[in-house]
Short mmCIF file of C-alpha atoms and ligand atoms in Angstrom, two decimals:
data_model
loop_
_atom_site.label_atom_id
_atom_site.label_comp_id
_atom_site.label_asym_id
_atom_site.label_seq_id
_atom_site.Cartn_x
_atom_site.Cartn_y
_atom_site.Cartn_z
CA MET A 521 -5.96 26.03 -16.88
CA ALA A 522 -2.43 24.94 -16.01
CA LYS A 523 -1.63 21.41 -17.11
CA ARG A 524 -0.92 19.08 -14.21
CA ILE A 525 2.37 17.28 -13.66
CA VAL A 526 2.72 14.26 -11.39
CA VAL A 527 6.23 13.11 -10.48
CA PHE A 528 6.19 9.57 -9.05
CA GLY A 529 9.64 8.65 -7.77
CA SER A 530 12.24 8.52 -5.07
CA TYR A 531 13.18 10.59 -2.08
CA VAL A 532 16.42 9.88 -0.26
CA THR A 533 18.24 11.96 2.32
CA ASP A 534 21.67 12.94 0.96
CA LEU A 535 24.22 12.60 3.77
CA THR A 536 27.30 14.27 2.40
CA GLY A 537 30.65 14.24 4.19
CA ARG A 538 33.78 15.88 2.76
CA ALA A 539 37.34 14.86 3.64
CA SER A 540 40.85 15.44 2.28
CA ARG A 541 40.96 11.79 1.18
CA PHE A 542 38.83 8.65 1.09
CA PRO A 543 39.32 6.05 3.83
CA VAL A 544 40.63 2.65 2.77
CA PRO A 545 38.60 -0.41 3.87
CA GLY A 546 38.69 -0.70 7.67
CA GLU A 547 40.02 2.82 8.15
CA THR A 548 38.36 5.90 9.69
CA VAL A 549 39.35 9.36 8.46
CA LEU A 550 38.37 12.66 10.02
CA GLY A 551 36.04 14.57 7.72
CA ALA A 552 36.12 18.35 7.18
CA SER A 553 32.36 18.91 6.93
CA PHE A 554 29.00 17.18 6.87
CA ARG A 555 25.71 18.28 5.40
CA PRO A 556 22.38 16.46 5.18
CA GLY A 557 19.99 17.50 2.43
CA PRO A 558 16.98 16.44 0.39
CA GLY A 559 17.79 14.17 -2.57
CA GLY A 560 16.50 11.36 -4.75
CA LYS A 561 15.76 11.69 -8.45
CA GLY A 562 11.98 11.85 -8.08
CA SER A 563 12.13 14.52 -5.41
CA ASN A 564 14.80 16.56 -7.21
CA GLN A 565 12.83 16.53 -10.46
CA ALA A 566 9.63 17.52 -8.68
CA VAL A 567 11.40 20.44 -6.99
CA ALA A 568 12.84 21.48 -10.37
CA ALA A 569 9.39 21.37 -12.00
CA PHE A 570 7.77 23.20 -9.09
CA ARG A 571 10.38 25.97 -9.02
CA ALA A 572 10.11 26.29 -12.81
CA GLY A 573 6.45 27.13 -12.23
CA GLY A 574 4.87 23.77 -13.09
CA ASP A 575 1.65 22.64 -11.36
CA THR A 576 3.48 19.76 -9.70
CA ALA A 577 2.47 16.94 -7.35
CA LEU A 578 5.11 14.58 -5.99
CA VAL A 579 4.36 11.00 -5.03
CA THR A 580 7.18 9.39 -3.08
CA LYS A 581 7.42 7.09 -0.08
CA LEU A 582 8.93 8.12 3.25
CA GLY A 583 9.64 6.15 6.40
CA CYS A 584 8.00 7.15 9.70
CA ASP A 585 11.29 8.48 11.02
CA ASP A 586 13.25 11.69 11.50
CA PHE A 587 14.45 11.77 7.89
CA GLY A 588 10.86 11.41 6.67
CA ARG A 589 9.85 14.37 8.83
CA ILE A 590 12.75 16.44 7.49
CA ALA A 591 11.53 15.70 3.95
CA ARG A 592 8.01 16.87 4.79
CA ASP A 593 9.38 20.04 6.41
CA PHE A 594 11.44 20.71 3.31
CA TYR A 595 8.41 20.43 0.97
CA GLU A 596 6.35 22.62 3.27
CA ALA A 597 9.08 25.26 3.35
CA GLU A 598 9.18 25.13 -0.48
CA GLY A 599 5.40 25.55 -0.61
CA MET A 600 4.91 22.18 -2.32
CA ALA A 601 1.84 20.00 -1.73
CA THR A 602 2.45 17.04 0.58
CA ASP A 603 -0.79 15.11 0.07
CA GLY A 604 0.82 12.80 -2.52
CA LEU A 605 3.39 11.52 -0.03
CA LEU A 606 3.15 7.86 1.04
CA GLU A 607 4.33 6.51 4.37
CA ASP A 608 5.96 3.20 5.25
CA GLU A 609 5.72 1.97 8.81
CA GLN A 610 8.23 -0.83 8.30
CA HIS A 611 11.00 0.62 6.17
CA GLU A 612 13.25 3.60 6.73
CA THR A 613 13.37 6.69 4.57
CA GLY A 614 15.99 6.14 1.87
CA ALA A 615 19.47 7.60 2.30
CA ALA A 616 22.50 8.26 0.11
CA LEU A 617 25.83 8.07 1.93
CA ILE A 618 28.06 10.38 -0.08
CA MET A 619 31.78 10.77 0.56
CA VAL A 620 33.49 13.61 -1.30
CA ASN A 621 37.24 13.75 -1.70
CA GLU A 622 38.08 17.47 -1.46
CA GLN A 623 41.43 17.09 -3.24
CA THR A 624 40.03 15.50 -6.37
CA GLY A 625 36.32 16.36 -6.28
CA GLN A 626 35.54 12.66 -6.72
CA ASN A 627 32.75 11.03 -4.78
CA MET A 628 31.79 7.58 -3.54
CA ILE A 629 28.09 6.97 -3.02
CA MET A 630 26.05 4.20 -1.47
CA VAL A 631 22.31 4.64 -1.93
CA VAL A 632 19.80 2.66 0.12
CA ILE A 633 16.40 3.54 -1.35
CA GLY A 634 14.58 2.15 1.70
CA ALA A 635 10.85 2.91 1.65
CA CYS A 636 11.03 3.90 -2.05
CA GLY A 637 11.98 0.34 -2.91
CA CYS A 638 8.82 -0.93 -1.18
CA VAL A 639 6.04 0.81 -3.12
CA THR A 640 3.11 -1.63 -2.98
CA GLU A 641 0.19 -2.19 -5.31
CA ALA A 642 -2.04 -0.64 -2.64
CA ASP A 643 0.20 2.48 -2.59
CA VAL A 644 -0.14 2.88 -6.34
CA GLU A 645 -3.92 2.34 -6.18
CA ALA A 646 -4.14 4.97 -3.45
CA ARG A 647 -2.65 7.49 -5.92
CA ARG A 648 -4.52 6.22 -9.01
CA ALA A 649 -6.85 9.24 -9.20
CA LEU A 650 -3.94 11.69 -8.93
CA ILE A 651 -2.12 9.90 -11.77
CA GLU A 652 -5.21 9.65 -13.96
CA GLN A 653 -6.00 13.34 -13.55
CA ALA A 654 -2.50 14.42 -14.57
CA ASP A 655 -1.55 15.69 -18.00
CA TYR A 656 2.09 14.65 -17.65
CA LEU A 657 3.64 11.83 -15.60
CA LEU A 658 7.38 12.10 -14.95
CA VAL A 659 9.05 8.93 -13.63
CA GLN A 660 12.57 7.58 -13.08
CA MET A 661 13.90 4.12 -12.15
CA GLU A 662 14.70 4.69 -8.48
CA ILE A 663 11.61 2.89 -7.13
CA ASN A 664 10.83 -0.83 -7.35
CA LEU A 665 10.23 -1.67 -11.00
CA ASP A 666 6.94 -3.55 -10.54
CA ALA A 667 5.41 -0.40 -9.04
CA LEU A 668 6.95 1.73 -11.79
CA ALA A 669 5.37 -0.47 -14.47
CA ARG A 670 1.99 -0.21 -12.73
CA VAL A 671 2.20 3.59 -12.52
CA ILE A 672 3.15 3.88 -16.19
CA ARG A 673 0.28 1.58 -17.22
CA ILE A 674 -2.32 3.60 -15.26
CA ALA A 675 -1.09 6.84 -16.83
CA HIS A 676 -0.90 5.40 -20.34
CA GLU A 677 -4.42 3.94 -20.15
CA ALA A 678 -5.75 7.30 -18.94
CA GLY A 679 -4.12 9.13 -21.87
CA VAL A 680 -1.53 10.90 -19.69
CA CYS A 681 1.75 11.78 -21.48
CA VAL A 682 4.40 9.52 -19.89
CA VAL A 683 7.96 10.88 -19.61
CA LEU A 684 10.54 8.34 -18.43
CA ASN A 685 13.97 9.41 -17.26
CA PRO A 686 15.56 5.93 -17.23
CA ALA A 687 17.95 6.57 -14.35
CA PRO A 688 19.69 4.75 -12.82
CA ALA A 689 19.87 2.69 -16.00
CA GLN A 690 18.39 -0.78 -15.77
CA PRO A 691 16.86 -3.05 -18.40
CA ILE A 692 13.24 -2.09 -19.21
CA ALA A 693 10.64 -4.57 -20.45
CA ASP A 694 9.47 -3.92 -24.01
CA ASP A 695 5.81 -3.73 -23.02
CA VAL A 696 6.60 -1.00 -20.46
CA LEU A 697 8.75 1.00 -22.86
CA ALA A 698 6.00 0.84 -25.48
CA MET A 699 3.77 2.84 -23.09
CA VAL A 700 6.34 5.64 -22.76
CA ASP A 701 5.76 8.78 -24.81
CA ILE A 702 9.11 10.47 -24.21
CA VAL A 703 12.31 8.92 -22.89
CA THR A 704 15.09 11.17 -21.52
CA PRO A 705 18.30 9.21 -20.81
CA ASN A 706 21.73 10.80 -20.45
CA GLU A 707 24.47 9.42 -22.69
CA THR A 708 25.50 6.70 -20.20
CA GLU A 709 21.92 5.50 -19.70
CA ALA A 710 21.32 5.57 -23.47
CA ALA A 711 24.39 3.35 -23.92
CA VAL A 712 23.24 0.86 -21.28
CA LEU A 713 19.72 0.66 -22.72
CA THR A 714 20.56 0.59 -26.45
CA GLY A 715 24.15 -0.67 -26.63
CA VAL A 716 25.12 2.47 -28.61
CA GLN A 717 27.94 4.65 -27.23
CA VAL A 718 26.62 8.17 -27.64
CA THR A 719 29.34 10.69 -28.48
CA ASP A 720 27.96 12.83 -31.31
CA LEU A 721 24.92 13.48 -33.51
CA ALA A 722 25.32 10.27 -35.54
CA SER A 723 25.57 8.01 -32.49
CA ALA A 724 22.74 9.88 -30.72
CA HIS A 725 20.64 9.28 -33.85
CA SER A 726 21.41 5.52 -33.71
CA ALA A 727 20.56 5.28 -30.01
CA ALA A 728 17.32 7.19 -30.61
CA GLN A 729 16.37 4.84 -33.44
CA ALA A 730 16.76 1.91 -31.02
CA PHE A 731 14.27 3.56 -28.62
CA LEU A 732 11.86 4.44 -31.43
CA ALA A 733 11.98 0.85 -32.67
CA ARG A 734 10.83 -0.28 -29.21
CA GLY A 735 7.73 1.92 -29.39
CA VAL A 736 8.83 5.12 -27.62
CA ARG A 737 7.44 8.09 -29.52
CA ARG A 738 10.02 10.82 -28.82
CA VAL A 739 13.59 10.72 -27.58
CA ILE A 740 15.74 13.23 -25.73
CA ILE A 741 19.34 12.35 -24.87
CA THR A 742 21.10 14.75 -22.51
CA LEU A 743 24.76 15.07 -23.39
CA GLY A 744 26.11 16.87 -20.31
CA SER A 745 28.35 19.75 -21.37
CA GLN A 746 27.57 18.99 -25.05
CA GLY A 747 23.91 19.92 -24.64
CA VAL A 748 20.86 17.91 -25.70
CA TYR A 749 19.85 15.67 -28.60
CA CYS A 750 16.16 15.65 -29.43
CA THR A 751 13.96 13.84 -31.97
CA ASP A 752 10.24 13.32 -32.57
CA GLY A 753 10.95 10.53 -35.05
CA GLU A 754 10.77 12.86 -38.04
CA ARG A 755 12.95 15.84 -37.17
CA GLU A 756 16.08 15.80 -35.01
CA GLU A 757 18.15 18.54 -33.46
CA LEU A 758 21.33 18.87 -31.42
CA ILE A 759 20.82 21.77 -29.04
CA GLY A 760 24.17 23.20 -27.92
CA ARG A 761 25.05 23.65 -24.27
CA ILE A 762 24.65 27.09 -22.79
CA PRO A 763 28.07 28.38 -21.70
CA VAL A 764 28.04 28.83 -17.93
CA LYS A 765 30.62 28.47 -15.17
CA ALA A 766 29.86 25.02 -13.76
CA VAL A 767 30.58 24.57 -10.05
CA ASP A 768 28.62 21.34 -9.40
CA THR A 769 27.00 19.27 -12.13
CA THR A 770 25.22 16.86 -9.73
CA GLY A 771 21.49 16.96 -10.39
CA ALA A 772 21.81 18.60 -13.83
CA GLY A 773 19.75 15.81 -15.37
CA ASP A 774 17.09 16.24 -12.70
CA ALA A 775 16.95 19.99 -13.38
CA PHE A 776 16.68 19.31 -17.11
CA ASN A 777 13.77 16.89 -16.67
CA GLY A 778 11.84 19.16 -14.32
CA GLY A 779 12.27 22.19 -16.60
CA PHE A 780 11.52 20.16 -19.74
CA VAL A 781 8.22 18.75 -18.47
CA THR A 782 7.14 22.12 -17.11
CA ALA A 783 7.76 23.67 -20.54
CA LEU A 784 5.68 20.91 -22.17
CA SER A 785 2.91 21.59 -19.64
CA ARG A 786 2.93 25.22 -20.79
CA GLY A 787 2.36 24.16 -24.38
CA MET A 788 5.89 24.38 -25.79
CA ASP A 789 6.70 21.81 -28.48
CA LEU A 790 9.28 19.07 -27.90
CA PHE A 791 12.23 21.08 -29.25
CA ASP A 792 11.45 24.33 -27.42
CA ALA A 793 10.77 22.36 -24.22
CA ALA A 794 14.21 20.74 -24.62
CA ARG A 795 15.69 24.25 -24.95
CA TYR A 796 13.88 25.24 -21.76
CA GLY A 797 15.26 22.12 -20.04
CA ASN A 798 18.70 23.04 -21.37
CA CYS A 799 18.40 26.46 -19.65
CA THR A 800 17.18 24.82 -16.41
CA GLY A 801 20.10 22.35 -16.42
CA ALA A 802 22.64 25.06 -17.20
CA LEU A 803 21.47 27.28 -14.33
CA SER A 804 21.50 24.35 -11.88
CA VAL A 805 25.20 23.61 -12.49
CA THR A 806 26.21 27.14 -11.52
CA ARG A 807 25.44 26.44 -7.85
CA PRO A 808 26.23 23.62 -5.42
CA GLY A 809 23.83 20.87 -4.39
CA THR A 810 20.85 19.23 -6.08
CA ALA A 811 17.36 20.31 -4.94
CA PRO A 812 18.61 23.60 -3.41
CA ALA A 813 20.38 24.37 -6.74
CA MET A 814 17.20 24.20 -8.82
CA PRO A 815 16.51 27.55 -10.54
CA ARG A 816 13.24 29.47 -10.46
CA ARG A 817 10.94 30.36 -13.34
CA ASP A 818 11.97 34.00 -13.71
CA GLU A 819 15.67 33.18 -14.12
CA ILE A 820 14.98 30.29 -16.51
CA ASP A 821 12.65 32.49 -18.60
CA ALA A 822 15.29 35.24 -18.69
CA LEU A 823 18.05 32.83 -19.81
CA TYR A 824 15.73 31.29 -22.40
CA GLN A 825 14.94 34.70 -23.84
CA ARG A 826 18.57 35.80 -23.88
CA THR A 827 19.64 32.55 -25.56
CA TYR A 828 16.81 31.78 -27.97
CA GLY A 829 14.73 34.99 -28.12
CA GLY A 830 10.92 34.83 -28.07
P1 LIG B 927 22.99 13.85 -15.76
O1 LIG B 927 23.02 14.73 -14.56
O2 LIG B 927 21.81 12.92 -15.79
O3 LIG B 927 24.27 13.15 -16.09
P2 LIG B 927 23.66 15.61 -17.94
O4 LIG B 927 25.04 15.68 -17.39
O5 LIG B 927 23.49 15.06 -19.31
O6 LIG B 927 22.68 14.83 -16.97
O7 LIG B 927 23.08 17.08 -17.89
C1 LIG B 927 21.74 17.38 -18.16
C2 LIG B 927 21.62 18.70 -18.85
O8 LIG B 927 22.08 19.76 -17.99
C3 LIG B 927 22.48 18.84 -20.11
O9 LIG B 927 21.85 18.25 -21.24
C4 LIG B 927 22.58 20.36 -20.22
O10 LIG B 927 21.36 20.89 -20.69
C5 LIG B 927 22.75 20.75 -18.76
N1 LIG B 927 24.18 20.76 -18.38
C6 LIG B 927 24.89 19.78 -17.78
N2 LIG B 927 26.19 20.14 -17.60
C7 LIG B 927 26.30 21.38 -18.10
C8 LIG B 927 27.38 22.34 -18.22
N3 LIG B 927 28.60 22.06 -17.78
N4 LIG B 927 27.09 23.55 -18.77
C9 LIG B 927 25.85 23.85 -19.24
N5 LIG B 927 24.81 23.00 -19.16
C10 LIG B 927 25.02 21.80 -18.59
#
């Protein structure tokens, strides 16, 4: 039977406007284009896992508003289950206001996580059975941290493998981190959480040791275009990036995490699952956007076979 993955995390509507330059404070500039789309780390990672073929349930919290309805429509169109979704009658669906400068490719983002910052104890209890019946729990740090700690504790006590993508980076209590089986920061998040600037194998090793010393059992550090560092505490490996033509690297970490957990759920070991995540991340950067850029199982499998054989 397929192993079950629960992703408990954020949904925000990405509201992306592009212009030839950024406005200065107080100024209005005319934009060239505008596009709304589904975003949020929890949602993106759930879409990545689902498209990679994982048996995936998403728990996120939406407002009772138009953006919440758009999110539901999106999951239905994808064919994803919507029974894990929570609703908030008081708070709006989260939104990310993204301004892209077309000349430089730079962006400025303001995220208001809205309903996802108001996950209550009752919300978590309402999804307790779903969490306890999972084989893998994938979480990020884009919901209120008291709820995150509660979700991790329920999973840990039920023997569910807890995978924490500590993004956006914020301090994590030692007792929470000690319940995490696998942590998957990128190099910036690893630096914030361990104080070690990760630039190569030696510094990745030092950062990983800091996580292991705090009770995490296995550590993955995604290194963007340098690939992925991976250790189970005994063996370590630097998995090289797969050469692709990158057009938009936003959401690469989300793709990696979704692909990685799906591979674990299929029985791959930590290192092969990291290779599978590496393929998922690489494919996602070849197309624009976040959730819509997530690759599907057949293309990930094909790239995995071409790159690693087997
Ligand atoms: P984040 O989006 O959290 O910053 P990273 O930039 O570390 O995450 O990317 C996550 C993973 O996606 C990388 O470890 C790698 O597997 C893949 N990836 C990212 N950028 C590229 C790239 N330019 N070419 C190939 N793979 C990439």
